[in-house]
Amino acid sequence: MAVVSSAHSNIISKTFLFHHINGFKRFSFCLPFSSSSAASLSSKKKCRQPVASSVLELGGIKIAKDDVVRDDPTNNVPDSIFSKLGMQLHRRNNHPLGILKNGIYEYFDSNYLSMFDKFDDLCPIVSVKQNFDDVLVPADHVSRSYNDTYYVDSQTVLRCHTSAHQAKLLRKGHTHFLVTGDVYRRDSIDSTHYPVFHQMEGVRVFTPDNWEASGLDPISYAAEDLKKSLEGLARHLFGAVEMRWIDTYFPFTNPSYELEIYFKEKWMEVLGCGVMEQEILKSNGRSDSVAWAFGLGLERLAMVLFDIPDIRLFWSNDERFTSQFSEGQMGVKFKPISKYPPCYKDMSFWINESFTENNLCEVIRGIAGDLVEEVSLIDNFTNKKGMTSHCYRIAYRSMERSLTDEEINNMQWSVREQVQTKLNVVLR
Ligand code: DAH
């Protein structure tokens, strides 16, 4: 339902953040903003200070846990998210995400004589300016809310898309580049949504000599080249499939498109793209140029290419998962490890005005971690007094083992307790 939507890992419908509707309630952010500077995070000086707690190195910058997770109203990053920073699944050559990334690299390298510069280690902690302003995301856009994005402080976020790096790379003079990275979004819970997923961004810049000889205007020239390149990429990944282009909206491109392919008997969105807004080029020292850009969700494609049924599996260290994939083996079909039974628990409560499903899911994930498979709203009504009740069904299931009743009951008790205290709702 969002006004715009997301290049998510989702393989069903909630895809591109900046265009699709997400289907869930989003609330506008209302937290007090402090003027504290998150810029300090990218300042090497601060990041290199010795710290007692765990320290990560991200894109050459050292980051301590207390730089990212703080008890402060401008910060909404939980421990569980900090633990994912630095995992960089996309850099493991025998992980489905790494195999897919390398498969895409191969396409660009062989068709463009290795012209594309590749980045897969840029720090995921970026400024609000990089993540939103630099790519023209409107000031009132829902994706800027604390309900949708992880804020480290009022000026710093965990990037919610790899488009956050476009402006800086253009400024540095890159004209052909691919950026792969982990991206972070607060979201609901189901088999295709996880608060951390991976995207790849591609950008190609043209100069007047490129389009002048073609007889086309610069925008048509870039759009044509974009379509040709991405159709080639889709064929490289999926074989000789039927394709179609859908007009859409992204704040950073105009015109904007989605590429869909007909795969396993249905139309599936592969990526979002378009001709870069001239303003972005102009602000970054490229007023004489036009460019195209695209963004794709790696999980979304990998789930289809490798037959991976649940997004949590990408994070599994279980050998029965990891041993099924090896470097360069694109599209090997995953053989499900035995299925363990799900256990369902329902809970009903009266919501308040600030209740959101993303906040609920964050509380549940904080307790159950990857043992929660799905949270779905199964009943919703408003009584005569105007009080609204929601009933959610929580599916607990491990990908790796059977859960005991005791374990599930304990989790459910903690969920009930924390939902009351943290979300201020009244259990029924
Ligand atoms: N950043 C978009 C998202 O996360 C994906 C995207 C769409 C990137 C179009 C692009 C683009 O570069 O041109 O939803």
Short mmCIF file of C-alpha atoms in Angstrom, two decimals, residues 92-327:
data_model
loop_
_atom_site.label_atom_id
_atom_site.label_comp_id
_atom_site.label_asym_id
_atom_site.label_seq_id
_atom_site.Cartn_x
_atom_site.Cartn_y
_atom_site.Cartn_z
CA ARG A 92 30.95 -15.84 -0.76
CA ASN A 93 31.67 -17.47 -4.07
CA ASN A 94 29.97 -20.72 -3.18
CA HIS A 95 26.83 -19.14 -1.74
CA PRO A 96 23.83 -18.76 -4.09
CA LEU A 97 23.99 -14.96 -3.75
CA GLY A 98 27.71 -14.90 -4.59
CA ILE A 99 27.19 -17.31 -7.47
CA LEU A 100 24.43 -15.08 -8.86
CA LYS A 101 26.51 -11.93 -8.42
CA ASN A 102 29.39 -13.56 -10.29
CA GLY A 103 27.00 -14.73 -13.02
CA ILE A 104 25.86 -11.14 -13.57
CA TYR A 105 29.46 -9.90 -13.52
CA GLU A 106 30.25 -12.47 -16.20
CA TYR A 107 27.51 -11.09 -18.44
CA PHE A 108 28.74 -7.51 -18.14
CA ASP A 109 32.41 -8.47 -18.45
CA SER A 110 31.92 -10.46 -21.61
CA ASN A 111 29.55 -8.04 -23.31
CA TYR A 112 31.22 -4.81 -22.30
CA LEU A 113 34.91 -5.77 -22.35
CA SER A 114 35.17 -5.44 -18.57
CA MET A 115 34.23 -1.75 -18.76
CA PHE A 116 32.06 -1.94 -15.64
CA ASP A 117 33.81 -1.14 -12.37
CA LYS A 118 32.60 -3.44 -9.60
CA PHE A 119 32.02 -2.57 -5.97
CA ASP A 120 30.83 -5.09 -3.43
CA ASP A 121 32.39 -3.83 -0.24
CA LEU A 122 30.98 -0.34 0.25
CA CYS A 123 29.98 0.45 3.82
CA PRO A 124 26.21 -0.12 4.35
CA ILE A 125 26.05 2.72 6.85
CA VAL A 126 25.30 5.82 4.82
CA SER A 127 23.94 9.30 5.37
CA VAL A 128 20.29 10.19 4.92
CA LYS A 129 21.53 12.44 2.13
CA GLN A 130 23.15 9.55 0.25
CA ASN A 131 20.28 7.15 0.78
CA PHE A 132 17.46 9.55 -0.04
CA ASP A 133 18.29 13.14 -1.00
CA ASP A 134 21.00 12.38 -3.55
CA VAL A 135 18.60 10.13 -5.48
CA LEU A 136 15.72 12.59 -5.22
CA VAL A 137 13.51 10.61 -2.85
CA PRO A 138 10.85 13.17 -1.83
CA ALA A 139 11.01 14.58 1.69
CA ASP A 140 7.66 13.02 2.62
CA HIS A 141 8.32 9.64 1.04
CA VAL A 142 7.20 6.73 3.20
CA SER A 143 10.51 4.91 2.82
CA ARG A 144 12.14 7.64 4.95
CA SER A 145 10.02 6.74 7.98
CA TYR A 146 11.36 5.09 11.10
CA ASN A 147 8.83 2.39 10.43
CA ASP A 148 10.50 1.40 7.18
CA THR A 149 14.17 2.26 7.56
CA TYR A 150 16.80 1.51 10.19
CA TYR A 151 18.18 4.78 11.53
CA VAL A 152 21.52 4.87 13.31
CA ASP A 153 20.75 8.46 14.19
CA SER A 154 18.69 11.20 12.61
CA GLN A 155 21.22 11.73 9.80
CA THR A 156 22.47 8.18 9.27
CA VAL A 157 20.79 4.99 8.11
CA LEU A 158 21.57 1.44 7.14
CA ARG A 159 21.20 1.80 3.37
CA CYS A 160 17.82 0.62 2.17
CA HIS A 161 19.00 0.29 -1.42
CA THR A 162 22.24 0.23 -3.34
CA SER A 163 21.11 3.37 -5.20
CA ALA A 164 22.57 5.15 -2.15
CA HIS A 165 25.99 4.90 -3.83
CA GLN A 166 25.09 6.30 -7.25
CA ALA A 167 25.88 9.95 -6.60
CA LYS A 168 29.26 9.47 -4.97
CA LEU A 169 30.51 7.09 -7.64
CA LEU A 170 29.41 9.48 -10.38
CA ARG A 171 31.21 12.28 -8.60
CA LYS A 172 34.33 10.18 -8.46
CA GLY A 173 34.20 9.91 -12.25
CA HIS A 174 32.91 6.36 -12.72
CA THR A 175 30.86 5.97 -15.89
CA HIS A 176 30.12 2.23 -15.87
CA PHE A 177 29.61 0.53 -12.53
CA LEU A 178 27.94 -2.27 -10.62
CA VAL A 179 27.39 -2.01 -6.85
CA THR A 180 26.40 -5.09 -4.88
CA GLY A 181 25.60 -4.98 -1.20
CA ASP A 182 23.45 -5.90 1.76
CA VAL A 183 20.48 -3.57 2.24
CA TYR A 184 18.23 -3.15 5.26
CA ARG A 185 14.51 -2.60 5.61
CA ARG A 186 12.04 -2.94 8.41
CA ASP A 187 9.30 -5.19 7.12
CA SER A 188 6.72 -7.86 7.75
CA ILE A 189 7.64 -11.55 8.08
CA ASP A 190 7.04 -14.25 5.51
CA SER A 191 9.00 -16.64 3.32
CA THR A 192 10.14 -13.91 0.93
CA HIS A 193 10.86 -11.06 3.34
CA TYR A 194 13.81 -10.64 5.61
CA PRO A 195 15.04 -7.35 7.09
CA VAL A 196 18.40 -7.76 5.37
CA PHE A 197 18.69 -8.67 1.73
CA HIS A 198 21.02 -7.97 -1.18
CA GLN A 199 20.81 -5.79 -4.24
CA MET A 200 22.86 -5.00 -7.26
CA GLU A 201 22.82 -1.56 -8.85
CA GLY A 202 24.10 -0.86 -12.34
CA VAL A 203 24.83 2.49 -13.98
CA ARG A 204 26.07 3.41 -17.44
CA VAL A 205 26.83 6.99 -18.46
CA PHE A 206 26.87 8.19 -22.09
CA THR A 207 28.50 11.27 -23.57
CA PRO A 208 27.20 13.26 -26.58
CA ASP A 209 29.42 11.41 -29.08
CA ASN A 210 27.57 8.20 -28.13
CA TRP A 211 24.11 9.37 -29.12
CA GLU A 212 24.95 11.97 -31.75
CA ALA A 213 25.90 9.40 -34.35
CA SER A 214 22.70 7.44 -33.71
CA GLY A 215 20.24 10.09 -34.81
CA LEU A 216 18.29 9.50 -31.61
CA ASP A 217 17.66 12.01 -28.85
CA PRO A 218 19.77 11.28 -25.73
CA ILE A 219 16.90 9.91 -23.61
CA SER A 220 15.67 7.52 -26.33
CA TYR A 221 19.24 6.45 -26.99
CA ALA A 222 19.85 5.61 -23.32
CA ALA A 223 16.45 3.89 -22.98
CA GLU A 224 17.12 1.75 -26.01
CA ASP A 225 20.56 0.72 -24.83
CA LEU A 226 19.18 0.00 -21.36
CA LYS A 227 16.50 -2.31 -22.69
CA LYS A 228 18.90 -4.15 -24.96
CA SER A 229 21.44 -4.66 -22.15
CA LEU A 230 18.93 -5.86 -19.60
CA GLU A 231 17.12 -8.18 -21.98
CA GLY A 232 20.53 -9.73 -22.63
CA LEU A 233 21.11 -10.07 -18.89
CA ALA A 234 17.72 -11.75 -18.38
CA ARG A 235 18.50 -14.22 -21.19
CA HIS A 236 21.92 -14.88 -19.67
CA LEU A 237 20.28 -15.79 -16.35
CA PHE A 238 17.01 -17.40 -17.42
CA GLY A 239 17.52 -18.61 -20.97
CA ALA A 240 15.20 -17.87 -23.89
CA VAL A 241 12.26 -16.49 -21.91
CA GLU A 242 9.45 -14.20 -23.00
CA MET A 243 9.88 -10.65 -21.65
CA ARG A 244 7.86 -7.48 -21.28
CA TRP A 245 8.52 -3.92 -20.18
CA ILE A 246 6.19 -2.21 -17.75
CA ASP A 247 6.16 1.56 -17.30
CA THR A 248 6.53 2.52 -13.68
CA TYR A 249 7.75 5.22 -11.31
CA PHE A 250 10.99 5.67 -9.41
CA PRO A 251 12.09 9.01 -8.02
CA PHE A 252 15.54 8.67 -9.58
CA THR A 253 14.68 7.73 -13.16
CA ASN A 254 12.50 9.06 -15.95
CA PRO A 255 11.26 7.19 -17.86
CA SER A 256 11.21 4.23 -15.47
CA TYR A 257 10.54 0.59 -16.26
CA GLU A 258 10.31 -2.85 -14.79
CA LEU A 259 11.42 -5.87 -16.72
CA GLU A 260 9.24 -8.93 -16.37
CA ILE A 261 9.88 -12.42 -17.67
CA TYR A 262 7.47 -15.27 -18.23
CA PHE A 263 8.91 -17.99 -16.05
CA LYS A 264 7.35 -21.14 -14.63
CA GLU A 265 4.00 -20.15 -16.02
CA LYS A 266 3.78 -16.69 -14.62
CA TRP A 267 5.05 -13.16 -15.16
CA MET A 268 7.78 -12.32 -12.74
CA GLU A 269 9.44 -8.99 -12.11
CA VAL A 270 13.20 -9.17 -12.55
CA LEU A 271 14.40 -5.63 -11.95
CA GLY A 272 13.61 -1.93 -11.91
CA CYS A 273 15.42 0.56 -14.10
CA GLY A 274 15.24 3.70 -16.16
CA VAL A 275 17.00 6.72 -17.57
CA MET A 276 18.64 8.56 -14.72
CA GLU A 277 17.05 11.87 -13.75
CA GLN A 278 19.12 14.64 -15.30
CA GLU A 279 19.29 16.41 -11.95
CA ILE A 280 21.34 13.57 -10.46
CA LEU A 281 23.87 13.78 -13.27
CA LYS A 282 23.98 17.56 -13.05
CA SER A 283 24.57 17.58 -9.30
CA ASN A 284 27.44 15.18 -9.71
CA GLY A 285 29.49 16.86 -12.41
CA ARG A 286 27.90 15.23 -15.45
CA SER A 287 25.56 17.84 -16.94
CA ASP A 288 26.67 16.94 -20.45
CA SER A 289 25.70 13.28 -20.11
CA VAL A 290 22.75 10.91 -19.97
CA ALA A 291 22.77 7.62 -18.12
CA TRP A 292 20.75 4.54 -17.42
CA ALA A 293 20.47 2.75 -14.09
CA PHE A 294 18.97 -0.46 -12.80
CA GLY A 295 18.51 -2.19 -9.46
CA LEU A 296 17.74 -5.81 -8.76
CA GLY A 297 17.13 -7.92 -5.65
CA LEU A 298 19.50 -10.88 -5.55
CA GLU A 299 17.45 -13.09 -3.19
CA ARG A 300 14.38 -12.67 -5.31
CA LEU A 301 16.19 -13.97 -8.39
CA ALA A 302 18.22 -16.59 -6.54
CA MET A 303 15.09 -18.08 -4.97
CA VAL A 304 13.71 -18.68 -8.43
CA LEU A 305 16.95 -19.74 -10.12
CA PHE A 306 18.02 -22.18 -7.40
CA ASP A 307 14.53 -23.23 -6.19
CA ILE A 308 15.13 -21.91 -2.68
CA PRO A 309 11.75 -21.90 -0.90
CA ASP A 310 12.42 -19.67 2.10
CA ILE A 311 14.53 -16.52 2.33
CA ARG A 312 15.86 -17.52 5.78
CA LEU A 313 17.81 -20.35 4.15
CA PHE A 314 20.31 -17.88 2.69
CA TRP A 315 21.49 -17.27 6.25
CA SER A 316 21.75 -20.94 7.17
CA ASN A 317 25.07 -22.45 8.13
CA ASP A 318 23.60 -25.92 7.97
CA GLU A 319 25.85 -28.05 5.81
CA ARG A 320 22.84 -29.65 4.20
CA PHE A 321 22.18 -26.22 2.69
CA THR A 322 25.66 -24.83 2.13
CA SER A 323 27.11 -27.99 0.60
CA GLN A 324 24.60 -27.91 -2.25
CA PHE A 325 26.16 -24.88 -3.90
CA SER A 326 29.53 -24.34 -5.45
CA GLU A 327 31.39 -21.60 -7.24
#
